[in-house]
Amino acid sequence: MGSVLELTDVTITRNGTKLLDAVTWSVEDAHRWVVLGPNGAGKTTLLQIASARMHPTSGTATILGETLGQVDVFELRPRIGLTSAAIADRIPRHERVDDVVVSASYAVLGRWREAYDEVDHERARRLLAWLGVGEYADRTFGTLSEGERKRVQIARALMTDPELLLMDEPAAGLDLGGRESLVRTLDEIAADEWAPATVLVTHHVEEIPPSFTHVLLLRGGSVMAAGPIGETLTSPALSETFGLPLKVVRSDDRWTARADR
Ligand SMILES: Nc1ncnc2c1ncn2[C@@H]1O[C@H](COP(=O)(O)OP(=O)(O)O)[C@@H](O)[C@H]1O
Ligand SMILES: [Mg+2]
């Protein structure tokens, strides 16, 4: 299909500070991107633009062929799947898990008055099963572990069959087993030819699933490097991004990084 996201010189200014500084970035349909950068680099802000929840102060953002500022964002948002801690915090803990997923089709949080079709519930249950949490469909969200909640959120983000999937630190707060299991699931999703173009935000190279194809390195709102992961995710580039000497190693299609002494 071609270009899914096209940012040209996107700058976001708040209180005189540039949260993003002339970001130019292009995401194609078949791409699976990792966005890496330290805390405060602007990663979440970048996803706010990519999910049509924030407008550039200057520059142009074109999402799924629609340019922000010239499109009704309420029509655009259902075409984009987004997971983030901020969204998770707004999910009522007493909400049934399958309702958390189904309610995404109405772009509302919390089951309130809408009547959902049986087909929607079937789709929600299929997605929950695909994410490995099918047996929890009838439980309430609050009774799930942190890792299970992350999976439910991803199922929810996929409910509207989005053309672009954005995940903001989905592995944050998971223990080692939970992380490894989520990385495997994300890898399966990304490897599926029917999966949407995907952007995964993290600050740990250990969380990069093997099938991800591209990386964007962000520091202080500026793009330090962007391109195919094998040639872009180098020790010098990662060191510059995080501001300390780092050694990055790829082994068995997974990545590790540590301080280089
Ligand atoms: N509304 C705002 N006004 C001023 N500064 C903000 C605002 N929102 C975020 N920031 C700042 O912008 C920077 C980038 O934030 P963010 O995109 O959340 O970074 P990341 O997700 O990479 O940790 C941070 O320093 C943050 O404090
Ligand atoms: Mg963030």
PDB file of C-alpha atoms and ligand atoms in Angstrom:
ATOM      1  CA  MET A   1       0.000   0.000   0.000  1.00  0.00           C
ATOM      2  CA  GLY A   2       3.001   2.252   0.515  1.00  0.00           C
ATOM      3  CA  SER A   3       3.351   5.089   2.971  1.00  0.00           C
ATOM      4  CA  VAL A   4       1.389   4.863   6.202  1.00  0.00           C
ATOM      5  CA  LEU A   5       2.994   7.729   8.085  1.00  0.00           C
ATOM      6  CA  GLU A   6       4.872  10.671   6.642  1.00  0.00           C
ATOM      7  CA  LEU A   7       6.300  13.326   8.953  1.00  0.00           C
ATOM      8  CA  THR A   8       8.097  16.286   7.429  1.00  0.00           C
ATOM      9  CA  ASP A   9       9.955  18.750   9.669  1.00  0.00           C
ATOM     10  CA  VAL A  10       7.534  18.157  12.522  1.00  0.00           C
ATOM     11  CA  THR A  11       8.216  20.402  15.498  1.00  0.00           C
ATOM     12  CA  ILE A  12       6.192  20.491  18.722  1.00  0.00           C
ATOM     13  CA  THR A  13       6.761  23.453  21.004  1.00  0.00           C
ATOM     14  CA  ARG A  14       5.352  23.704  24.543  1.00  0.00           C
ATOM     15  CA  ASN A  15       6.211  26.577  26.879  1.00  0.00           C
ATOM     16  CA  GLY A  16       9.112  27.557  24.656  1.00  0.00           C
ATOM     17  CA  THR A  17      10.602  24.033  24.686  1.00  0.00           C
ATOM     18  CA  LYS A  18      10.839  21.891  21.574  1.00  0.00           C
ATOM     19  CA  LEU A  19       9.503  18.437  22.487  1.00  0.00           C
ATOM     20  CA  LEU A  20      10.093  17.383  18.891  1.00  0.00           C
ATOM     21  CA  ASP A  21      12.548  19.243  16.689  1.00  0.00           C
ATOM     22  CA  ALA A  22      12.184  19.028  12.902  1.00  0.00           C
ATOM     23  CA  VAL A  23      11.392  15.319  12.828  1.00  0.00           C
ATOM     24  CA  THR A  24      11.228  13.812   9.346  1.00  0.00           C
ATOM     25  CA  TRP A  25      10.175  10.172   9.255  1.00  0.00           C
ATOM     26  CA  SER A  26       8.484   7.834   6.827  1.00  0.00           C
ATOM     27  CA  VAL A  27       6.781   4.548   7.757  1.00  0.00           C
ATOM     28  CA  GLU A  28       5.796   2.123   5.010  1.00  0.00           C
ATOM     29  CA  ASP A  29       3.075  -0.503   5.163  1.00  0.00           C
ATOM     30  CA  ALA A  30       5.475  -3.449   5.484  1.00  0.00           C
ATOM     31  CA  HIS A  31       7.717  -1.752   8.064  1.00  0.00           C
ATOM     32  CA  ARG A  32       7.919  -2.700  11.744  1.00  0.00           C
ATOM     33  CA  TRP A  33       9.658   0.152  13.545  1.00  0.00           C
ATOM     34  CA  VAL A  34      11.256   0.366  16.959  1.00  0.00           C
ATOM     35  CA  VAL A  35      11.591   3.858  18.432  1.00  0.00           C
ATOM     36  CA  LEU A  36      14.436   3.965  20.961  1.00  0.00           C
ATOM     37  CA  GLY A  37      15.545   6.796  23.191  1.00  0.00           C
ATOM     38  CA  PRO A  38      16.113   7.780  26.821  1.00  0.00           C
ATOM     39  CA  ASN A  39      13.389   9.110  29.127  1.00  0.00           C
ATOM     40  CA  GLY A  40      12.205  12.508  27.942  1.00  0.00           C
ATOM     41  CA  ALA A  41      13.466  12.009  24.380  1.00  0.00           C
ATOM     42  CA  GLY A  42      10.011  12.713  22.951  1.00  0.00           C
ATOM     43  CA  LYS A  43       8.938   9.142  22.138  1.00  0.00           C
ATOM     44  CA  THR A  44       5.454   9.452  23.628  1.00  0.00           C
ATOM     45  CA  THR A  45       5.034  12.852  21.987  1.00  0.00           C
ATOM     46  CA  LEU A  46       5.951  11.265  18.641  1.00  0.00           C
ATOM     47  CA  LEU A  47       3.210   8.646  19.123  1.00  0.00           C
ATOM     48  CA  GLN A  48       0.752  11.408  20.040  1.00  0.00           C
ATOM     49  CA  ILE A  49       1.356  12.859  16.579  1.00  0.00           C
ATOM     50  CA  ALA A  50       1.276   9.466  14.856  1.00  0.00           C
ATOM     51  CA  SER A  51      -2.048   8.643  16.533  1.00  0.00           C
ATOM     52  CA  ALA A  52      -3.647  11.975  15.557  1.00  0.00           C
ATOM     53  CA  ARG A  53      -3.931  13.073  19.186  1.00  0.00           C
ATOM     54  CA  MET A  54      -1.614  16.067  18.827  1.00  0.00           C
ATOM     55  CA  HIS A  55      -0.966  18.477  15.967  1.00  0.00           C
ATOM     56  CA  PRO A  56       2.491  19.691  14.932  1.00  0.00           C
ATOM     57  CA  THR A  57       3.351  23.255  15.935  1.00  0.00           C
ATOM     58  CA  SER A  58       5.047  23.414  12.544  1.00  0.00           C
ATOM     59  CA  GLY A  59       5.730  20.925   9.782  1.00  0.00           C
ATOM     60  CA  THR A  60       3.427  18.363   8.178  1.00  0.00           C
ATOM     61  CA  ALA A  61       2.107  15.041   9.450  1.00  0.00           C
ATOM     62  CA  THR A  62       0.320  12.770   6.984  1.00  0.00           C
ATOM     63  CA  ILE A  63      -1.252   9.646   8.498  1.00  0.00           C
ATOM     64  CA  LEU A  64      -2.885   6.978   6.321  1.00  0.00           C
ATOM     65  CA  GLY A  65      -2.995   9.482   3.481  1.00  0.00           C
ATOM     66  CA  GLU A  66      -4.680  12.196   5.573  1.00  0.00           C
ATOM     67  CA  THR A  67      -2.854  15.364   6.583  1.00  0.00           C
ATOM     68  CA  LEU A  68      -3.373  16.564  10.170  1.00  0.00           C
ATOM     69  CA  GLY A  69      -5.160  19.891  10.135  1.00  0.00           C
ATOM     70  CA  GLN A  70      -7.154  18.945   7.038  1.00  0.00           C
ATOM     71  CA  VAL A  71      -8.944  15.863   8.376  1.00  0.00           C
ATOM     72  CA  ASP A  72     -11.544  15.027  11.013  1.00  0.00           C
ATOM     73  CA  VAL A  73      -9.313  13.285  13.575  1.00  0.00           C
ATOM     74  CA  PHE A  74     -12.327  11.426  14.972  1.00  0.00           C
ATOM     75  CA  GLU A  75     -12.594   9.575  11.649  1.00  0.00           C
ATOM     76  CA  LEU A  76      -8.857   8.953  11.514  1.00  0.00           C
ATOM     77  CA  ARG A  77      -8.303   7.637  15.070  1.00  0.00           C
ATOM     78  CA  PRO A  78     -10.288   4.376  14.737  1.00  0.00           C
ATOM     79  CA  ARG A  79      -7.923   3.431  11.874  1.00  0.00           C
ATOM     80  CA  ILE A  80      -4.983   3.580  14.301  1.00  0.00           C
ATOM     81  CA  GLY A  81      -4.396   1.144  17.181  1.00  0.00           C
ATOM     82  CA  LEU A  82      -2.644   2.626  20.211  1.00  0.00           C
ATOM     83  CA  THR A  83      -1.527   1.153  23.525  1.00  0.00           C
ATOM     84  CA  SER A  84      -0.029   3.242  26.310  1.00  0.00           C
ATOM     85  CA  ALA A  85       0.097   3.433  30.092  1.00  0.00           C
ATOM     86  CA  ALA A  86      -2.130   6.519  29.958  1.00  0.00           C
ATOM     87  CA  ILE A  87      -4.862   4.577  28.138  1.00  0.00           C
ATOM     88  CA  ALA A  88      -4.471   1.571  30.455  1.00  0.00           C
ATOM     89  CA  ASP A  89      -4.915   3.823  33.497  1.00  0.00           C
ATOM     90  CA  ARG A  90      -8.316   4.915  32.177  1.00  0.00           C
ATOM     91  CA  ILE A  91      -9.668   1.371  31.786  1.00  0.00           C
ATOM     92  CA  PRO A  92     -12.080   0.726  34.674  1.00  0.00           C
ATOM     93  CA  ARG A  93     -10.765  -2.126  36.834  1.00  0.00           C
ATOM     94  CA  HIS A  94     -14.263  -3.618  37.153  1.00  0.00           C
ATOM     95  CA  GLU A  95     -14.698  -3.783  33.342  1.00  0.00           C
ATOM     96  CA  ARG A  96     -15.013  -7.283  31.910  1.00  0.00           C
ATOM     97  CA  VAL A  97     -12.004  -8.152  29.747  1.00  0.00           C
ATOM     98  CA  ASP A  98     -13.984  -8.853  26.586  1.00  0.00           C
ATOM     99  CA  ASP A  99     -15.827  -5.543  27.005  1.00  0.00           C
ATOM    100  CA  VAL A 100     -12.472  -3.739  27.292  1.00  0.00           C
ATOM    101  CA  VAL A 101     -11.649  -5.121  23.844  1.00  0.00           C
ATOM    102  CA  VAL A 102     -15.081  -4.785  22.220  1.00  0.00           C
ATOM    103  CA  SER A 103     -15.563  -1.179  23.321  1.00  0.00           C
ATOM    104  CA  ALA A 104     -12.595  -0.162  21.132  1.00  0.00           C
ATOM    105  CA  SER A 105     -14.869  -0.427  18.082  1.00  0.00           C
ATOM    106  CA  TYR A 106     -16.793   2.531  19.436  1.00  0.00           C
ATOM    107  CA  ALA A 107     -13.646   4.426  20.387  1.00  0.00           C
ATOM    108  CA  VAL A 108     -14.951   4.782  23.908  1.00  0.00           C
ATOM    109  CA  LEU A 109     -13.481   3.619  27.180  1.00  0.00           C
ATOM    110  CA  GLY A 110     -15.804   1.769  29.490  1.00  0.00           C
ATOM    111  CA  ARG A 111     -18.901  -0.145  28.524  1.00  0.00           C
ATOM    112  CA  TRP A 112     -21.686   2.367  28.742  1.00  0.00           C
ATOM    113  CA  ARG A 113     -25.041   2.016  27.038  1.00  0.00           C
ATOM    114  CA  GLU A 114     -23.721   0.806  23.681  1.00  0.00           C
ATOM    115  CA  ALA A 115     -25.050  -2.507  22.447  1.00  0.00           C
ATOM    116  CA  TYR A 116     -22.396  -4.619  20.833  1.00  0.00           C
ATOM    117  CA  ASP A 117     -23.010  -7.123  18.109  1.00  0.00           C
ATOM    118  CA  GLU A 118     -22.294 -10.800  18.561  1.00  0.00           C
ATOM    119  CA  VAL A 119     -19.717 -10.592  15.747  1.00  0.00           C
ATOM    120  CA  ASP A 120     -17.809  -8.002  17.731  1.00  0.00           C
ATOM    121  CA  HIS A 121     -17.659 -10.307  20.734  1.00  0.00           C
ATOM    122  CA  GLU A 122     -16.499 -13.188  18.551  1.00  0.00           C
ATOM    123  CA  ARG A 123     -13.736 -11.017  17.114  1.00  0.00           C
ATOM    124  CA  ALA A 124     -12.711  -9.839  20.597  1.00  0.00           C
ATOM    125  CA  ARG A 125     -12.462 -13.425  21.813  1.00  0.00           C
ATOM    126  CA  ARG A 126     -10.400 -14.443  18.770  1.00  0.00           C
ATOM    127  CA  LEU A 127      -7.995 -11.567  19.405  1.00  0.00           C
ATOM    128  CA  LEU A 128      -7.736 -12.378  23.121  1.00  0.00           C
ATOM    129  CA  ALA A 129      -6.973 -16.007  22.210  1.00  0.00           C
ATOM    130  CA  TRP A 130      -4.338 -14.863  19.690  1.00  0.00           C
ATOM    131  CA  LEU A 131      -2.729 -12.756  22.419  1.00  0.00           C
ATOM    132  CA  GLY A 132      -2.724 -15.755  24.755  1.00  0.00           C
ATOM    133  CA  VAL A 133      -5.337 -14.444  27.204  1.00  0.00           C
ATOM    134  CA  GLY A 134      -8.444 -16.091  25.757  1.00  0.00           C
ATOM    135  CA  GLU A 135      -9.372 -17.798  29.023  1.00  0.00           C
ATOM    136  CA  TYR A 136      -9.666 -14.441  30.832  1.00  0.00           C
ATOM    137  CA  ALA A 137     -12.401 -12.971  28.621  1.00  0.00           C
ATOM    138  CA  ASP A 138     -15.011 -13.149  31.404  1.00  0.00           C
ATOM    139  CA  ARG A 139     -12.767 -11.864  34.213  1.00  0.00           C
ATOM    140  CA  THR A 140     -12.562  -8.206  35.191  1.00  0.00           C
ATOM    141  CA  PHE A 141      -9.568  -6.183  34.011  1.00  0.00           C
ATOM    142  CA  GLY A 142      -8.493  -5.476  37.614  1.00  0.00           C
ATOM    143  CA  THR A 143      -7.996  -9.173  38.389  1.00  0.00           C
ATOM    144  CA  LEU A 144      -5.343  -9.638  35.672  1.00  0.00           C
ATOM    145  CA  SER A 145      -1.586  -9.536  36.134  1.00  0.00           C
ATOM    146  CA  GLU A 146       0.395  -6.672  34.596  1.00  0.00           C
ATOM    147  CA  GLY A 147       1.512  -8.892  31.693  1.00  0.00           C
ATOM    148  CA  GLU A 148      -2.027 -10.088  31.024  1.00  0.00           C
ATOM    149  CA  ARG A 149      -3.274  -6.489  31.015  1.00  0.00           C
ATOM    150  CA  LYS A 150      -0.678  -5.552  28.390  1.00  0.00           C
ATOM    151  CA  ARG A 151      -1.947  -8.362  26.182  1.00  0.00           C
ATOM    152  CA  VAL A 152      -5.560  -7.286  26.623  1.00  0.00           C
ATOM    153  CA  GLN A 153      -4.586  -3.743  25.619  1.00  0.00           C
ATOM    154  CA  ILE A 154      -2.947  -4.998  22.446  1.00  0.00           C
ATOM    155  CA  ALA A 155      -6.050  -7.056  21.622  1.00  0.00           C
ATOM    156  CA  ARG A 156      -8.068  -3.887  22.183  1.00  0.00           C
ATOM    157  CA  ALA A 157      -5.774  -1.907  19.891  1.00  0.00           C
ATOM    158  CA  LEU A 158      -6.236  -4.532  17.159  1.00  0.00           C
ATOM    159  CA  MET A 159     -10.034  -4.678  17.557  1.00  0.00           C
ATOM    160  CA  THR A 160     -10.751  -2.011  14.936  1.00  0.00           C
ATOM    161  CA  ASP A 161      -8.474  -3.784  12.413  1.00  0.00           C
ATOM    162  CA  PRO A 162      -6.146  -0.756  12.350  1.00  0.00           C
ATOM    163  CA  GLU A 163      -3.894   0.128   9.443  1.00  0.00           C
ATOM    164  CA  LEU A 164      -1.272   1.388  11.883  1.00  0.00           C
ATOM    165  CA  LEU A 165      -0.446  -0.123  15.293  1.00  0.00           C
ATOM    166  CA  LEU A 166       1.401   2.033  17.849  1.00  0.00           C
ATOM    167  CA  MET A 167       2.630   0.621  21.164  1.00  0.00           C
ATOM    168  CA  ASP A 168       4.187   2.837  23.832  1.00  0.00           C
ATOM    169  CA  GLU A 169       6.471   0.759  26.083  1.00  0.00           C
ATOM    170  CA  PRO A 170       4.275  -2.363  26.167  1.00  0.00           C
ATOM    171  CA  ALA A 171       6.901  -4.353  28.108  1.00  0.00           C
ATOM    172  CA  ALA A 172       7.368  -1.745  30.877  1.00  0.00           C
ATOM    173  CA  GLY A 173       6.889  -3.214  34.340  1.00  0.00           C
ATOM    174  CA  LEU A 174       6.997  -6.866  33.252  1.00  0.00           C
ATOM    175  CA  ASP A 175       9.245  -9.431  34.893  1.00  0.00           C
ATOM    176  CA  LEU A 176      11.771 -11.346  32.774  1.00  0.00           C
ATOM    177  CA  GLY A 177       9.396 -14.176  31.904  1.00  0.00           C
ATOM    178  CA  GLY A 178       6.616 -11.728  31.110  1.00  0.00           C
ATOM    179  CA  ARG A 179       8.905  -9.660  28.901  1.00  0.00           C
ATOM    180  CA  GLU A 180      10.236 -12.632  26.981  1.00  0.00           C
ATOM    181  CA  SER A 181       6.762 -13.988  26.451  1.00  0.00           C
ATOM    182  CA  LEU A 182       5.483 -10.595  25.243  1.00  0.00           C
ATOM    183  CA  VAL A 183       8.460 -10.157  22.903  1.00  0.00           C
ATOM    184  CA  ARG A 184       7.587 -13.529  21.352  1.00  0.00           C
ATOM    185  CA  THR A 185       3.947 -12.501  20.895  1.00  0.00           C
ATOM    186  CA  LEU A 186       4.922  -9.140  19.369  1.00  0.00           C
ATOM    187  CA  ASP A 187       7.272 -11.009  17.080  1.00  0.00           C
ATOM    188  CA  GLU A 188       4.428 -13.225  15.870  1.00  0.00           C
ATOM    189  CA  ILE A 189       2.159 -10.240  15.280  1.00  0.00           C
ATOM    190  CA  ALA A 190       4.861  -8.338  13.402  1.00  0.00           C
ATOM    191  CA  ALA A 191       5.723 -11.361  11.260  1.00  0.00           C
ATOM    192  CA  ASP A 192       2.091 -11.807  10.152  1.00  0.00           C
ATOM    193  CA  GLU A 193       1.755 -10.496   6.614  1.00  0.00           C
ATOM    194  CA  TRP A 194      -1.749  -9.185   7.438  1.00  0.00           C
ATOM    195  CA  ALA A 195      -0.506  -7.244  10.439  1.00  0.00           C
ATOM    196  CA  PRO A 196      -0.603  -3.467  10.172  1.00  0.00           C
ATOM    197  CA  ALA A 197       2.481  -1.291   9.978  1.00  0.00           C
ATOM    198  CA  THR A 198       3.758  -1.256  13.551  1.00  0.00           C
ATOM    199  CA  VAL A 199       5.688   1.168  15.754  1.00  0.00           C
ATOM    200  CA  LEU A 200       7.029  -0.078  19.093  1.00  0.00           C
ATOM    201  CA  VAL A 201       8.430   2.457  21.573  1.00  0.00           C
ATOM    202  CA  THR A 202      10.932   1.291  24.174  1.00  0.00           C
ATOM    203  CA  HIS A 203      14.161   2.294  25.872  1.00  0.00           C
ATOM    204  CA  HIS A 204      15.520  -1.242  26.043  1.00  0.00           C
ATOM    205  CA  VAL A 205      17.099  -2.935  23.006  1.00  0.00           C
ATOM    206  CA  GLU A 206      16.411  -6.257  24.785  1.00  0.00           C
ATOM    207  CA  GLU A 207      12.704  -5.709  24.017  1.00  0.00           C
ATOM    208  CA  ILE A 208      13.134  -5.610  20.229  1.00  0.00           C
ATOM    209  CA  PRO A 209      11.320  -8.572  18.610  1.00  0.00           C
ATOM    210  CA  PRO A 210      13.411 -10.298  15.896  1.00  0.00           C
ATOM    211  CA  SER A 211      10.991  -9.564  13.045  1.00  0.00           C
ATOM    212  CA  PHE A 212      11.174  -5.781  13.518  1.00  0.00           C
ATOM    213  CA  THR A 213      12.777  -4.192  10.481  1.00  0.00           C
ATOM    214  CA  HIS A 214      13.603  -0.534  11.229  1.00  0.00           C
ATOM    215  CA  VAL A 215      14.769   1.649  14.099  1.00  0.00           C
ATOM    216  CA  LEU A 216      14.453   5.350  14.866  1.00  0.00           C
ATOM    217  CA  LEU A 217      16.805   6.753  17.510  1.00  0.00           C
ATOM    218  CA  LEU A 218      15.475   9.827  19.311  1.00  0.00           C
ATOM    219  CA  ARG A 219      17.259  12.168  21.730  1.00  0.00           C
ATOM    220  CA  GLY A 220      16.058  15.549  22.970  1.00  0.00           C
ATOM    221  CA  GLY A 221      13.295  15.621  20.367  1.00  0.00           C
ATOM    222  CA  SER A 222      15.716  15.114  17.470  1.00  0.00           C
ATOM    223  CA  VAL A 223      16.200  12.084  15.261  1.00  0.00           C
ATOM    224  CA  MET A 224      19.762  10.830  15.731  1.00  0.00           C
ATOM    225  CA  ALA A 225      19.401   8.055  13.149  1.00  0.00           C
ATOM    226  CA  ALA A 226      16.633   6.178  11.348  1.00  0.00           C
ATOM    227  CA  GLY A 227      16.679   3.265   8.942  1.00  0.00           C
ATOM    228  CA  PRO A 228      16.939  -0.525   8.574  1.00  0.00           C
ATOM    229  CA  ILE A 229      17.754  -1.947  12.000  1.00  0.00           C
ATOM    230  CA  GLY A 230      20.837  -3.995  11.035  1.00  0.00           C
ATOM    231  CA  GLU A 231      22.766  -1.016   9.722  1.00  0.00           C
ATOM    232  CA  THR A 232      21.295   1.692  12.004  1.00  0.00           C
ATOM    233  CA  LEU A 233      21.405   0.160  15.500  1.00  0.00           C
ATOM    234  CA  THR A 234      25.171   0.439  16.009  1.00  0.00           C
ATOM    235  CA  SER A 235      27.203   1.020  19.176  1.00  0.00           C
ATOM    236  CA  PRO A 236      28.194   4.586  18.151  1.00  0.00           C
ATOM    237  CA  ALA A 237      24.592   5.517  17.252  1.00  0.00           C
ATOM    238  CA  LEU A 238      23.151   4.065  20.484  1.00  0.00           C
ATOM    239  CA  SER A 239      25.932   5.722  22.549  1.00  0.00           C
ATOM    240  CA  GLU A 240      25.129   9.100  21.027  1.00  0.00           C
ATOM    241  CA  THR A 241      21.397   8.589  21.616  1.00  0.00           C
ATOM    242  CA  PHE A 242      21.731   7.672  25.307  1.00  0.00           C
ATOM    243  CA  GLY A 243      24.696   9.953  26.004  1.00  0.00           C
ATOM    244  CA  LEU A 244      27.106   7.319  27.328  1.00  0.00           C
ATOM    245  CA  PRO A 245      29.507   4.814  25.764  1.00  0.00           C
ATOM    246  CA  LEU A 246      27.500   1.687  24.984  1.00  0.00           C
ATOM    247  CA  LYS A 247      28.301  -1.585  23.342  1.00  0.00           C
ATOM    248  CA  VAL A 248      25.416  -3.142  21.450  1.00  0.00           C
ATOM    249  CA  VAL A 249      25.452  -6.800  20.443  1.00  0.00           C
ATOM    250  CA  ARG A 250      23.122  -8.755  18.192  1.00  0.00           C
ATOM    251  CA  SER A 251      22.992 -12.467  18.832  1.00  0.00           C
ATOM    252  CA  ASP A 252      20.379 -15.025  17.744  1.00  0.00           C
ATOM    253  CA  ASP A 253      18.321 -12.149  16.298  1.00  0.00           C
ATOM    254  CA  ARG A 254      18.040 -10.463  19.697  1.00  0.00           C
ATOM    255  CA  TRP A 255      19.798  -7.347  20.953  1.00  0.00           C
ATOM    256  CA  THR A 256      21.615  -6.476  24.161  1.00  0.00           C
ATOM    257  CA  ALA A 257      23.372  -3.277  25.241  1.00  0.00           C
ATOM    258  CA  ARG A 258      25.669  -2.434  28.131  1.00  0.00           C
ATOM    259  CA  ALA A 259      28.070   0.290  29.175  1.00  0.00           C
ATOM    260  CA  ASP A 260      31.325   0.091  27.259  1.00  0.00           C
ATOM    261  CA  ARG A 261      34.294   0.461  29.618  1.00  0.00           C
TER     262      ARG A 261
HETATM  263  N1  LIG B   1       2.721  19.722  27.801  1.00  0.00           N
HETATM  264  C1  LIG B   1       4.033  19.759  28.015  1.00  0.00           C
HETATM  265  N2  LIG B   1       4.648  20.920  28.302  1.00  0.00           N
HETATM  266  C2  LIG B   1       5.984  20.968  28.516  1.00  0.00           C
HETATM  267  N3  LIG B   1       6.785  19.905  28.445  1.00  0.00           N
HETATM  268  C3  LIG B   1       6.239  18.716  28.168  1.00  0.00           C
HETATM  269  C4  LIG B   1       4.850  18.561  27.929  1.00  0.00           C
HETATM  270  N4  LIG B   1       4.604  17.247  27.659  1.00  0.00           N
HETATM  271  C5  LIG B   1       5.801  16.619  27.730  1.00  0.00           C
HETATM  272  N5  LIG B   1       6.778  17.489  28.026  1.00  0.00           N
HETATM  273  C6  LIG B   1       8.218  17.203  28.138  1.00  0.00           C
HETATM  274  O1  LIG B   1       8.629  16.768  26.856  1.00  0.00           O
HETATM  275  C7  LIG B   1       9.691  15.845  26.947  1.00  0.00           C
HETATM  276  C8  LIG B   1       9.382  14.635  26.101  1.00  0.00           C
HETATM  277  O2  LIG B   1       8.350  13.903  26.716  1.00  0.00           O
HETATM  278  P1  LIG B   1       7.885  12.471  26.209  1.00  0.00           P
HETATM  279  O3  LIG B   1       7.446  12.556  24.803  1.00  0.00           O
HETATM  280  O4  LIG B   1       6.889  11.972  27.195  1.00  0.00           O
HETATM  281  O5  LIG B   1       9.250  11.631  26.300  1.00  0.00           O
HETATM  282  P2  LIG B   1       9.503  10.065  26.353  1.00  0.00           P
HETATM  283  O6  LIG B   1       8.224   9.361  26.042  1.00  0.00           O
HETATM  284  O7  LIG B   1      10.585   9.813  25.352  1.00  0.00           O
HETATM  285  O8  LIG B   1       9.996   9.761  27.745  1.00  0.00           O
HETATM  286  C9  LIG B   1       9.860  15.548  28.416  1.00  0.00           C
HETATM  287  O9  LIG B   1      10.976  16.274  28.878  1.00  0.00           O
HETATM  288  C10 LIG B   1       8.580  16.059  29.044  1.00  0.00           C
HETATM  289  O10 LIG B   1       8.780  16.510  30.361  1.00  0.00           O
HETATM  290 MG    MG B   2       7.105   7.974  27.068  1.00  0.00          MG
END
